[in-house]
Coordinates of C-alpha atoms in Angstrom, one line a residue:
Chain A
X1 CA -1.9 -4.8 -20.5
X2 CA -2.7 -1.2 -18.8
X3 CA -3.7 -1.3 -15.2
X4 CA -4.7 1.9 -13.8
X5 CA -4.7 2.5 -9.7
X6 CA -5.4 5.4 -7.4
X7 CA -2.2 6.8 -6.6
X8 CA 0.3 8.2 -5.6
X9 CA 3.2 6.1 -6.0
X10 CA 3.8 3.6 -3.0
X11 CA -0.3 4.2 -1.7
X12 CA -1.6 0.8 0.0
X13 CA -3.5 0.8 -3.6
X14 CA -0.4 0.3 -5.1
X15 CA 0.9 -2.1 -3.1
X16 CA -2.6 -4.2 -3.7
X17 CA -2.2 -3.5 -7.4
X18 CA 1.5 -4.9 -7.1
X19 CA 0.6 -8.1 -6.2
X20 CA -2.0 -8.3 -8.6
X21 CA -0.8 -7.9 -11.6
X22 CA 3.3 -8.4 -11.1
X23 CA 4.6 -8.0 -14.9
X24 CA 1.5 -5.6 -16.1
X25 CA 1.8 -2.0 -16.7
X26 CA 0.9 0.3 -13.7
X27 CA -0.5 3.7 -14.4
X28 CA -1.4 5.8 -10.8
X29 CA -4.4 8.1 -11.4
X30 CA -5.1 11.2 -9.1
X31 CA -8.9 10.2 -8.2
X32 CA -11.4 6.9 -8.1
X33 CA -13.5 9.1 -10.9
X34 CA -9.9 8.9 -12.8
X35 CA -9.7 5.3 -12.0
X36 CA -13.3 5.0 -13.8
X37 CA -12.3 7.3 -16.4
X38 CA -9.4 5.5 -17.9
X39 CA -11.3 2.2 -18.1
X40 CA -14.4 3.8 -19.8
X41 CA -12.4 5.3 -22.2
X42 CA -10.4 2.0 -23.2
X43 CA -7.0 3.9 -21.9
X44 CA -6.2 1.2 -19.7
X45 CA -7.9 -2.6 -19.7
X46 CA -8.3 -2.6 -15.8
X47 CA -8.5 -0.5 -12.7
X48 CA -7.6 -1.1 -8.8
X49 CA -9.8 1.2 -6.2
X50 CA -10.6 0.8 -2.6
X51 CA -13.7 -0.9 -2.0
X52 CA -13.9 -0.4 1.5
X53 CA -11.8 1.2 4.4
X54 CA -9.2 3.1 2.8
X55 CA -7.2 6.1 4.2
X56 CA -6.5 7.6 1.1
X57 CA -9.8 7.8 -0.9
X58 CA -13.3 8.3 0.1
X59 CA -14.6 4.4 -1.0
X60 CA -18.1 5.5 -1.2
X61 CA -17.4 7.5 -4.7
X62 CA -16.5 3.8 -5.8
X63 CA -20.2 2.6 -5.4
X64 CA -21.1 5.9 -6.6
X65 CA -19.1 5.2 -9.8
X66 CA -20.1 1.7 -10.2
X67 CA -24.0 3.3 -10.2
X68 CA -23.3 5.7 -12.7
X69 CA -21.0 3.4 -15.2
X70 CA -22.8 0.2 -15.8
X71 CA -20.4 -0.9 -18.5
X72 CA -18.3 -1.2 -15.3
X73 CA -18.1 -4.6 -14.1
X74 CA -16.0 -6.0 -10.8
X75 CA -13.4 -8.9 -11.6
X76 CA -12.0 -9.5 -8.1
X77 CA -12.1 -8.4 -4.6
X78 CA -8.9 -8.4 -2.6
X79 CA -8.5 -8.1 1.2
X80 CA -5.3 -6.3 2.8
X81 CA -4.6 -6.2 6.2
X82 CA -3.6 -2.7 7.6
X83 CA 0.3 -2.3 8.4
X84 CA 1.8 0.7 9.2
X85 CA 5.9 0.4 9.8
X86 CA 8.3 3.2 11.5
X87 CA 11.0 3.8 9.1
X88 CA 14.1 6.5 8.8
X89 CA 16.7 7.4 6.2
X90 CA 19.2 4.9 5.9
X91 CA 21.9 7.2 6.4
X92 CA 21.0 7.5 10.0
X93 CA 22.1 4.7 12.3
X94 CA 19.2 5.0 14.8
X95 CA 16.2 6.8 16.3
X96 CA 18.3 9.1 18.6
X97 CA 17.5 12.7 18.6
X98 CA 14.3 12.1 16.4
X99 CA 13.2 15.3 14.6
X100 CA 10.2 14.9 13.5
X101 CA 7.8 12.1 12.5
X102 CA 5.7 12.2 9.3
X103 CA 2.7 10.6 7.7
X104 CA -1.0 10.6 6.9
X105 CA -3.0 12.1 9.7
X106 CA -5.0 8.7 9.4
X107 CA -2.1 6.5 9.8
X108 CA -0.7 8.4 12.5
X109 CA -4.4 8.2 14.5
X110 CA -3.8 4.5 13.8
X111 CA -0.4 4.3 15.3
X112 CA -1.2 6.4 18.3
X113 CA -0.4 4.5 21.2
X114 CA 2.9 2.8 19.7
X115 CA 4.1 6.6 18.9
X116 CA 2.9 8.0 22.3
X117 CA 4.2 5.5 24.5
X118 CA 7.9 5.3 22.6
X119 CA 7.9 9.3 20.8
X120 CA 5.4 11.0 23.3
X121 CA 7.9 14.1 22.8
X122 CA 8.7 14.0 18.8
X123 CA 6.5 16.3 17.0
X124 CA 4.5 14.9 14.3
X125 CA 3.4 16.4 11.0
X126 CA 0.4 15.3 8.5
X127 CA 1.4 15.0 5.4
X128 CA -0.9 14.2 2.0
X129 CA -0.2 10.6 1.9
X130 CA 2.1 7.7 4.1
X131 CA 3.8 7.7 0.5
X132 CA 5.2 11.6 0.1
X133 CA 6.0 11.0 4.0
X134 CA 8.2 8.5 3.3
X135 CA 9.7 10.2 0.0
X136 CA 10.3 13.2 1.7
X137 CA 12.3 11.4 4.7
X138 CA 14.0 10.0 1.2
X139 CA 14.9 13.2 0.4
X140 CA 16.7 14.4 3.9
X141 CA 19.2 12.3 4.2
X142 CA 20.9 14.6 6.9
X143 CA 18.1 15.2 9.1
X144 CA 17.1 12.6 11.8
X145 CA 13.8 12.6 10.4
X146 CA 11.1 9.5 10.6
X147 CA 8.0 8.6 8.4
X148 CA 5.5 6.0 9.1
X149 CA 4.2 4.4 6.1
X150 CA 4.1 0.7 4.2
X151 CA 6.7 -1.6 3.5
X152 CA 6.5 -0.8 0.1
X153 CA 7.4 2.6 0.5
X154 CA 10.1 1.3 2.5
X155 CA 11.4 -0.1 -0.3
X156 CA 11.1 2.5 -3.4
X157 CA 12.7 5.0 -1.5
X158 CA 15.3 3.1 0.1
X159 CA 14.2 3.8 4.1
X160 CA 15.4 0.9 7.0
X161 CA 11.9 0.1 8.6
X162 CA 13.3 0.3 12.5
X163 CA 9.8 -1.1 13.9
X164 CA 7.0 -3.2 12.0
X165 CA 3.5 -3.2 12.5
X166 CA 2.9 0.0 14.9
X167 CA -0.7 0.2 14.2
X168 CA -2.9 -0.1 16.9
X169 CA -5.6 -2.5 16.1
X170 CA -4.5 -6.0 15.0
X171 CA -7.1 -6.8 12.4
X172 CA -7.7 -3.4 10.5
X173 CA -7.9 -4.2 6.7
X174 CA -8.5 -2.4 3.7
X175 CA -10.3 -4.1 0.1
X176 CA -10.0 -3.4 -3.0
X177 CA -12.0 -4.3 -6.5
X178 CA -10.4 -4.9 -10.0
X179 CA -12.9 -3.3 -12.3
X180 CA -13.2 -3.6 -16.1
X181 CA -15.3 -3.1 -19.2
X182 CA -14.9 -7.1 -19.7
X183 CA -17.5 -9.7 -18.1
X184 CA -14.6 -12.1 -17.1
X185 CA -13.3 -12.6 -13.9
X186 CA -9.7 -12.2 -12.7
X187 CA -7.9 -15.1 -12.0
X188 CA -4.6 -16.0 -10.5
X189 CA -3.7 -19.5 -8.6
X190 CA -0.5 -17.6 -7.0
X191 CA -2.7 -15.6 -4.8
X192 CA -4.3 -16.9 -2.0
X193 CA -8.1 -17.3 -2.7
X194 CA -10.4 -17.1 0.4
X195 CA -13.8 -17.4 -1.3
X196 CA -16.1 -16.7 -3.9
X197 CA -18.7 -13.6 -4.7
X198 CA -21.6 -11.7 -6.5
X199 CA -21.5 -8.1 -6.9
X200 CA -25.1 -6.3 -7.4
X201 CA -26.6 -2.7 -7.1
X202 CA -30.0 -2.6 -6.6
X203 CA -32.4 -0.1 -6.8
X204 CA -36.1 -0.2 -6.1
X205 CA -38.9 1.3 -8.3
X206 CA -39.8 4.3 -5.4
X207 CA -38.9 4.5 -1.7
X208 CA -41.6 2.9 0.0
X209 CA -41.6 0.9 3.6
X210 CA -40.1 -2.4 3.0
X211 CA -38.8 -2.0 -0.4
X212 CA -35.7 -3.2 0.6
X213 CA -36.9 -6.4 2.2
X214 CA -39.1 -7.2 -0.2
X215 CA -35.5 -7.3 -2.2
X216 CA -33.9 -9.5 0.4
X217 CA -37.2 -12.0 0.6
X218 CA -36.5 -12.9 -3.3
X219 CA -32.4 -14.2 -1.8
X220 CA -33.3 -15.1 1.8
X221 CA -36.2 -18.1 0.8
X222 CA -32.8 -19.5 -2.1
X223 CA -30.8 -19.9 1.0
X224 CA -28.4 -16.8 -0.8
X225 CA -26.0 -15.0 1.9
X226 CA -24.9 -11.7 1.7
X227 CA -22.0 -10.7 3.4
X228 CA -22.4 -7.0 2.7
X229 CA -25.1 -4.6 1.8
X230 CA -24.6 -0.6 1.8
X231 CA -27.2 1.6 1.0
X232 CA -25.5 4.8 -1.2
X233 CA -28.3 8.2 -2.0
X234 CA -29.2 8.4 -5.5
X235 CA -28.1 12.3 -6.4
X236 CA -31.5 12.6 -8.0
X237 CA -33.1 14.2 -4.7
X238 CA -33.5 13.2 -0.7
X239 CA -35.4 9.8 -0.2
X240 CA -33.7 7.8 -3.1
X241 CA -31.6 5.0 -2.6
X242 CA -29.8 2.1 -4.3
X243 CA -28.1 -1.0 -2.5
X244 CA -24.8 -2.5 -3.3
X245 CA -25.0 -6.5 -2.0
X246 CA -22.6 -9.4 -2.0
X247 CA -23.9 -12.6 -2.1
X248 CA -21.3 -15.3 -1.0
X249 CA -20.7 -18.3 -3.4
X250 CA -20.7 -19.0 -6.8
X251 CA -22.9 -18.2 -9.3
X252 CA -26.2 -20.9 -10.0
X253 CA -27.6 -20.7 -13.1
X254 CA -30.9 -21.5 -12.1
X255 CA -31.2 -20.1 -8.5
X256 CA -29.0 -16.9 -8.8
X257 CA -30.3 -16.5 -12.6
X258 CA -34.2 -16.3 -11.2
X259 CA -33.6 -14.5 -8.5
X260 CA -32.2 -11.5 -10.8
X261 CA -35.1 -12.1 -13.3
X262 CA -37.8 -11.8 -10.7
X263 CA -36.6 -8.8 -9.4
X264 CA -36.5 -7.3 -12.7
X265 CA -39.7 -8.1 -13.0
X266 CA -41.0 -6.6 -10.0
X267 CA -39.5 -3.5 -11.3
X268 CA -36.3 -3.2 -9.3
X269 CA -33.4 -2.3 -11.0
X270 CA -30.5 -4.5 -11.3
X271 CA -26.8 -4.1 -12.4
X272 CA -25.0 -7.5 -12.1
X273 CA -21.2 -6.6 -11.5
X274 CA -19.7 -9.8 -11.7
X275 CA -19.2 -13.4 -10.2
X276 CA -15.5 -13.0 -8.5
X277 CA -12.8 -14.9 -6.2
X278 CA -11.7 -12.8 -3.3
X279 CA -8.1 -13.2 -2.6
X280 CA -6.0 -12.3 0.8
X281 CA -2.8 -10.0 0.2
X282 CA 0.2 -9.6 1.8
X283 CA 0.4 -6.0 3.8
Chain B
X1 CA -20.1 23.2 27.8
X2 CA -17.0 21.7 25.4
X3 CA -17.6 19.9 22.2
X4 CA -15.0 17.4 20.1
X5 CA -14.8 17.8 16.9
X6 CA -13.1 15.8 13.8
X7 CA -10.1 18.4 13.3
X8 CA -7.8 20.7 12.3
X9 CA -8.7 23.9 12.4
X10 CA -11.0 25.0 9.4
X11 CA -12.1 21.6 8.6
X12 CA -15.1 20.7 7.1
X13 CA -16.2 18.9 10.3
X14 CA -15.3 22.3 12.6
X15 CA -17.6 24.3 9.6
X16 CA -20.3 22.0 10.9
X17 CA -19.6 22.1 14.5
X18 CA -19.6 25.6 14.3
X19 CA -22.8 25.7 13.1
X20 CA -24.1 23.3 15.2
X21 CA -22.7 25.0 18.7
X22 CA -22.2 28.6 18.0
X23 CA -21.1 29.8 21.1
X24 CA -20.0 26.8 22.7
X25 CA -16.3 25.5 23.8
X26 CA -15.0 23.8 20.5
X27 CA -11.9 21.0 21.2
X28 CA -10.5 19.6 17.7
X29 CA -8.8 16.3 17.9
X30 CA -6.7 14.5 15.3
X31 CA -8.8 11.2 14.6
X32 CA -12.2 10.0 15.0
X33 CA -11.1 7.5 17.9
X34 CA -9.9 10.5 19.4
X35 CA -13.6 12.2 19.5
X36 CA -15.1 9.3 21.0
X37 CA -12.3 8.8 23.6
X38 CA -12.9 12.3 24.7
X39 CA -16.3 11.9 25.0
X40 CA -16.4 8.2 26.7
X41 CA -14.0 9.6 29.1
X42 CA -15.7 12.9 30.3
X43 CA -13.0 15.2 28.8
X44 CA -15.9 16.5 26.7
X45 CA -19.7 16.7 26.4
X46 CA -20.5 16.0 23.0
X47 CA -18.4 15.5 19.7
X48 CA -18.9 15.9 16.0
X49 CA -17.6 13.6 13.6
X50 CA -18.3 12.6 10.2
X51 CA -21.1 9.7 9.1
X52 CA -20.9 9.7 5.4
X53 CA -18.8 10.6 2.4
X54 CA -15.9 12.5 4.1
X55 CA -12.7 13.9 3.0
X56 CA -10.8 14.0 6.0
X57 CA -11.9 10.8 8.1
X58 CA -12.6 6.9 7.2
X59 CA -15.9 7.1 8.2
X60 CA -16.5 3.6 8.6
X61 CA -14.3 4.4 11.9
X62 CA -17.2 6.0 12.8
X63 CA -19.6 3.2 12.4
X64 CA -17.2 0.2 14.3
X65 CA -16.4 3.2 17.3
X66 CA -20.5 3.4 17.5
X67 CA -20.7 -0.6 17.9
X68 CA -17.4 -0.6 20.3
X69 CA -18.9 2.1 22.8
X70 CA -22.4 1.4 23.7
X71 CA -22.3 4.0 26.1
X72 CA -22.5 6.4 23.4
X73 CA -26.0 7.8 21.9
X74 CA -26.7 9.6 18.3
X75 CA -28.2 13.1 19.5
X76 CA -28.4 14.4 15.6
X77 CA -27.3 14.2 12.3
X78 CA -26.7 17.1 9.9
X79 CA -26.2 17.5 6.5
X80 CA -23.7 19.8 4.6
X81 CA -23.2 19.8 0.6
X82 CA -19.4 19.9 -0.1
X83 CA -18.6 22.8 -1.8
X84 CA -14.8 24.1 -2.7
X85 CA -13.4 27.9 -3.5
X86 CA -10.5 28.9 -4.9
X87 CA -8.3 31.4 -2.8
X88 CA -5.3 33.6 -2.7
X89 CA -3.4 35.9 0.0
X90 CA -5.3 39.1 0.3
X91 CA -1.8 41.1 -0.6
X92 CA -1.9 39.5 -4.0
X93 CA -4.5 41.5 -6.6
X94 CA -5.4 38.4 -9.0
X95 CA -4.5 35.1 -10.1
X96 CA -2.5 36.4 -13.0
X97 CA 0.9 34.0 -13.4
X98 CA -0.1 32.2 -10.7
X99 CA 2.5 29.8 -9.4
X100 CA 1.0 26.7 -8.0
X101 CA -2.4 25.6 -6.5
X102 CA -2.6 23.8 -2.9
X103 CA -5.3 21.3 -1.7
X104 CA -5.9 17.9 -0.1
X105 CA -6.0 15.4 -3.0
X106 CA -9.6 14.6 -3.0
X107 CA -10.5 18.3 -3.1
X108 CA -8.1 18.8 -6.1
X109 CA -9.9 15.6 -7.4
X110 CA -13.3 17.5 -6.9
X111 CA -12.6 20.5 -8.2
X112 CA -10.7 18.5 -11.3
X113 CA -12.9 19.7 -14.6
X114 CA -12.7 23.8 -13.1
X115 CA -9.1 23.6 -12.6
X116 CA -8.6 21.5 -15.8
X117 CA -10.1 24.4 -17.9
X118 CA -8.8 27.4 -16.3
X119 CA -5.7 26.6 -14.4
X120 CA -4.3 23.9 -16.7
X121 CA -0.6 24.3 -16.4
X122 CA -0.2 25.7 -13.1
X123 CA 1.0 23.0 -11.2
X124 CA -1.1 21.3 -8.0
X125 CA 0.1 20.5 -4.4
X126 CA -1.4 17.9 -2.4
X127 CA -1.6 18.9 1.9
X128 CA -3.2 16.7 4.5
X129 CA -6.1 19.1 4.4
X130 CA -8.0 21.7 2.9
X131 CA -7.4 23.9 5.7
X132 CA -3.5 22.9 5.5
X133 CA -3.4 24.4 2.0
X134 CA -4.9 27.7 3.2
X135 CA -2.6 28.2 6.1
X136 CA 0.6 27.9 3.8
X137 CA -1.6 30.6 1.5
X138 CA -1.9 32.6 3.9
X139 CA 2.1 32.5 5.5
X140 CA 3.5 33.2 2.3
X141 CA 1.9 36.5 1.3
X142 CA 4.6 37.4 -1.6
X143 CA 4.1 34.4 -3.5
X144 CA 1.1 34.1 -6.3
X145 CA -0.2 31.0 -4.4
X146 CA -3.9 29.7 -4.5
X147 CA -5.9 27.1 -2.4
X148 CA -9.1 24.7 -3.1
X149 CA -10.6 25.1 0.2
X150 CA -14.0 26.1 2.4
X151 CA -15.2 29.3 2.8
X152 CA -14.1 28.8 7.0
X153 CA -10.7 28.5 5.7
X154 CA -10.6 31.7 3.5
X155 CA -12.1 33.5 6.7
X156 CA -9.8 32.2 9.2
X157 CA -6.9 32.9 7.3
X158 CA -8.1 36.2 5.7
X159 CA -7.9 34.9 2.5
X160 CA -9.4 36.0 -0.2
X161 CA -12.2 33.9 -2.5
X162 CA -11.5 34.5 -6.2
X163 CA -14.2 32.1 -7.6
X164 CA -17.0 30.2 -5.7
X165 CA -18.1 26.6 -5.9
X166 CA -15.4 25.0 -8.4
X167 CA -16.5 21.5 -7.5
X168 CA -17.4 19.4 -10.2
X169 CA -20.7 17.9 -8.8
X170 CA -23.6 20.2 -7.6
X171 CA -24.8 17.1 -5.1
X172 CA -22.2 15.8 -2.7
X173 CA -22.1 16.2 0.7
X174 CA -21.1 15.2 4.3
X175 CA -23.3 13.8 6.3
X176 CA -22.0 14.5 10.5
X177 CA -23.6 13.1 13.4
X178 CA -23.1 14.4 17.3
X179 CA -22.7 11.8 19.7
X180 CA -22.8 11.8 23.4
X181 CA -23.1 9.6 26.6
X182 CA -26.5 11.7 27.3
X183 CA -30.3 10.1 25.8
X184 CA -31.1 13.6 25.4
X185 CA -31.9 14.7 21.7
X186 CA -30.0 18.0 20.1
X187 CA -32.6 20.3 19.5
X188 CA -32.0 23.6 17.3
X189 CA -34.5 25.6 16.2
X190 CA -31.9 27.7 14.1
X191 CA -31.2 25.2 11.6
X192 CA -33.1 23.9 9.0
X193 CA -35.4 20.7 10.0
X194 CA -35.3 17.8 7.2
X195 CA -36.8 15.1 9.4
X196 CA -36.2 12.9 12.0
X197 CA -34.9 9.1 12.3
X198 CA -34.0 6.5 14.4
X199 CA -30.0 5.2 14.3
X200 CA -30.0 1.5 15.2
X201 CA -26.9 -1.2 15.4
X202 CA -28.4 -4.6 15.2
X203 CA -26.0 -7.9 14.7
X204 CA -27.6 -11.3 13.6
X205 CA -26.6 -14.0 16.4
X206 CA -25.2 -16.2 13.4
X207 CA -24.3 -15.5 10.2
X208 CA -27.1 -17.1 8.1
X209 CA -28.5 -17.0 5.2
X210 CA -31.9 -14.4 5.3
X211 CA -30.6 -13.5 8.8
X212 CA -30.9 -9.6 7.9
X213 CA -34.1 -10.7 5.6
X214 CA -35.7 -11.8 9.4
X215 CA -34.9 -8.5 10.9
X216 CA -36.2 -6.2 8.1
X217 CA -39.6 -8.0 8.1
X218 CA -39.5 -6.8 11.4
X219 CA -39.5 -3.5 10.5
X220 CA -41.4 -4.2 7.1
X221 CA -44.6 -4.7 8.4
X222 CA -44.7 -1.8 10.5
X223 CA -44.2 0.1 7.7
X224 CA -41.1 1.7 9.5
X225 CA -39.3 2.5 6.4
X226 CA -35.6 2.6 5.9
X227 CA -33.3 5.2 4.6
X228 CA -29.7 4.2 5.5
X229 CA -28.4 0.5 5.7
X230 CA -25.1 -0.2 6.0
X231 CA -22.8 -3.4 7.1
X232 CA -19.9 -3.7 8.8
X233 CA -17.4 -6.7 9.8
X234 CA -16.8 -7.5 13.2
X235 CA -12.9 -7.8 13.4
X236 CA -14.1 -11.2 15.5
X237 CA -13.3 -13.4 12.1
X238 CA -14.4 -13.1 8.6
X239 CA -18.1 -13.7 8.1
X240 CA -19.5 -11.9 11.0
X241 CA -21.5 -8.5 10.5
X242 CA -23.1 -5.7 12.1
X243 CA -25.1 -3.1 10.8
X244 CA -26.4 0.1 10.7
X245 CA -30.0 1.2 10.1
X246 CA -32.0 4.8 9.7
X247 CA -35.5 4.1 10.7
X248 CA -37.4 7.3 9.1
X249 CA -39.7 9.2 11.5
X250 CA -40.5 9.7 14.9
X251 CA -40.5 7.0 17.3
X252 CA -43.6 5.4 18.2
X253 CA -43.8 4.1 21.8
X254 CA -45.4 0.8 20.8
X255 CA -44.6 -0.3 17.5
X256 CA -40.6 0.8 17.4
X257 CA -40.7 -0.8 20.7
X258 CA -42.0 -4.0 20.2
X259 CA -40.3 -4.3 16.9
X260 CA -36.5 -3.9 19.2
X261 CA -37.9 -6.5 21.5
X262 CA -39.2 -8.9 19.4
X263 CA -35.7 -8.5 17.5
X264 CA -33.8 -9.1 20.7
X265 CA -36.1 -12.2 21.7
X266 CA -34.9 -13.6 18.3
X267 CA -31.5 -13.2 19.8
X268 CA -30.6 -10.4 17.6
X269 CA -28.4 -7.4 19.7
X270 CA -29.6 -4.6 19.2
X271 CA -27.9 -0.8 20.2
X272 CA -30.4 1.8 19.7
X273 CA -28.6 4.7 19.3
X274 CA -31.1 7.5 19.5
X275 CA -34.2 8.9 18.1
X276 CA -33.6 12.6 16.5
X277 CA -33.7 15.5 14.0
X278 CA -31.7 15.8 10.6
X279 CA -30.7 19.5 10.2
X280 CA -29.3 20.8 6.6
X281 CA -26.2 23.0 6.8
X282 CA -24.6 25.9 4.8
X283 CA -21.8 25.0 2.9

């Protein structure tokens, strides 16, 4: 099996789509629209893309792209906490002399009060990802140079990770969806499983006061949660909206199946993206 | 007066600040906790930083800094389509053999189908930024290099633009709000006008199903419509939300009034962030 994942090589995607699929092909794509691409078009069988949160790609082109690909279902949601580590070249013994310290501008904002209070004085440099940081420390093993990035990197390109866990807020995460053409859902019992979902996009007939709670009146009165809602602009013109919901649980045939009928019949329009497990990762 | 803004130099947030305060003191800083910081503490007056659909910041940073610093009011928002040029150093005549094309990867991304068709095999770079790319353009006048970058960039770095608008889709765009400790609303009569709204936080005292249903009827039957909704964890434990409203309109003195204290005597917090215009912005 192909799995397709917004790149580059040793991203915080990656490192999701790692644990996800262990043994499965792993194909890095330069965009989320590439991620949607190679699903569509049957080159892969599955895709990993940043939901919410991410440093490295702007998540609401994924709700976009959900909108605009209906064939496009969600199979899982995973959750990864945000952990950025201080690593240098192993040829270098220490942190002595540093040089120069390189990553994402993001990470580095996120790391800001570990590097100013321990490298106030070290420059640092922004580069295009934590990744090409960390390969490009890789690739110096002379200079006393110093890349912040994940463990992952770490590992593909050999680095000693000299301090863990830098970042500055404690409980920072970053989630991801597996998306396919298929209606199943994503299973896997070595993961850790921290609930259950339903994925929807709604959009209502024409933008008129209290569209949208009209909408929410149809889950609120089935004792339905949601634990997200995120209103995205329909590219058509100024004033048009569709919703992207979660509502936590599992799927009831009756309840959940009404609900969804009702508001098709009330002339909302509804794009059922899956009934999913959410699992917890490893950073 | 001195102004924050979401930086580096040539960004697509200083394009907007630039528009926003002409002649006014501009101060970039290197993440969006940065350009609250500045302005919680006094070091500056105002900031710009982006709300929606941003290259070069996680915007939902900007939505959990709002709900961190109360102190800190919405005085407008503007609107700016993304659009991306192709540029080369001034000293070189054409693109002719060109030898490699610079950009941050979600502008490369953008521009993907233009590049694909006329600049197939000429390798890409990826840089932290758009601006990034054309700084190295413009340092290294002997080589054929090109950037995917704003039209502030080609101006700031004398570059020149050999083809317009290469972005793949006519609609996107960056939405930027400017905050500040001050109630006062940013008032320009320069810019284009496209309305007016209201920028709430509300968060539901438990997290129960119809919870957010209970608030929006509160709205609903005011007929105070909504154009943005948006939810965010609180990083107090998993389950727990805030969000983020758009009220459209002016504010009315006794219906948007009672509606935030009838929502508060529910025992719902509410941050009203501000009441003011939406201004459209060249790209």
């Amino acid at each position: 099996m192909k799995i397709a994942f917004l790149g580059p090589e040793a991203s915080f995607t990656q490192l999701a789509t790692t644990q996800l699929f262990p043994t499965e092909t792993k194909i890095p794509q330069v965009s989320i629209l590439d991620c949607f691409r190679a699903v569509e078009d049957g080159i892969v069988d599955k895709a990993v893309v940043p939901l919410e949160n991410s440093i490295e790609g702007t998540v609401s082109m994924t709700l976009d792209y959900l909108y605009k690909t209906p064939e496009i279902h969600i199979e899982a949601e995973a959750v990864m906490p945000i952990a950025h580590h201080l690593m240098i070249h192993k040829s270098q013994s220490n942190d002595a002399d540093l040089e120069k310290i390189y990553s994402h501008p993001q990470a580095l904002a996120q790391s800001f009060h570990y590097l100013d209070q321990h490298y106030k004085n070290i420059p640092k440099q922004d580069f295009s990802s934590t990744a090409a940081a960390a390969k490009h420390v890789s690739e110096n093993p002379d200079r006393k140079l110093a890349a912040v990035a994940n463990q992952f990197a770490a590992k593909l390109y050999d680095l000693e990770i000299i301090q863990r866990n830098i970042h500055d807020f404690e409980q920072n995460h970053t989630r991801f969806i597996i998306i396919s053409k298929s209606k199943k859902s994503y299973d896997n019992s070595g993961l850790e499983n921290i609930g259950r979902k339903s994925g929807l996009l709604v959009s209502l007939p024409e933008d008129h006061a209290g569209g949208l709670h009209q909408v929410l009146s149809v889950f609120a009165w089935r004792n339905m949660n949601l634990s997200k809602i995120e209103s995205r602009t329909l590219k058509t013109g100024l004033g048009n909206y569709f919703f992207f919901l979660n509502i936590v649980g599992d799927w009831h045939p009756i309840l959940h199946e009404n609900a969804l009928e009702e508001l098709k019949a009330l002339g909302t329009k509804v794009d059922f993206l899956g009934n999913y497990n959410e699992y917890l990762l490893e950073s």
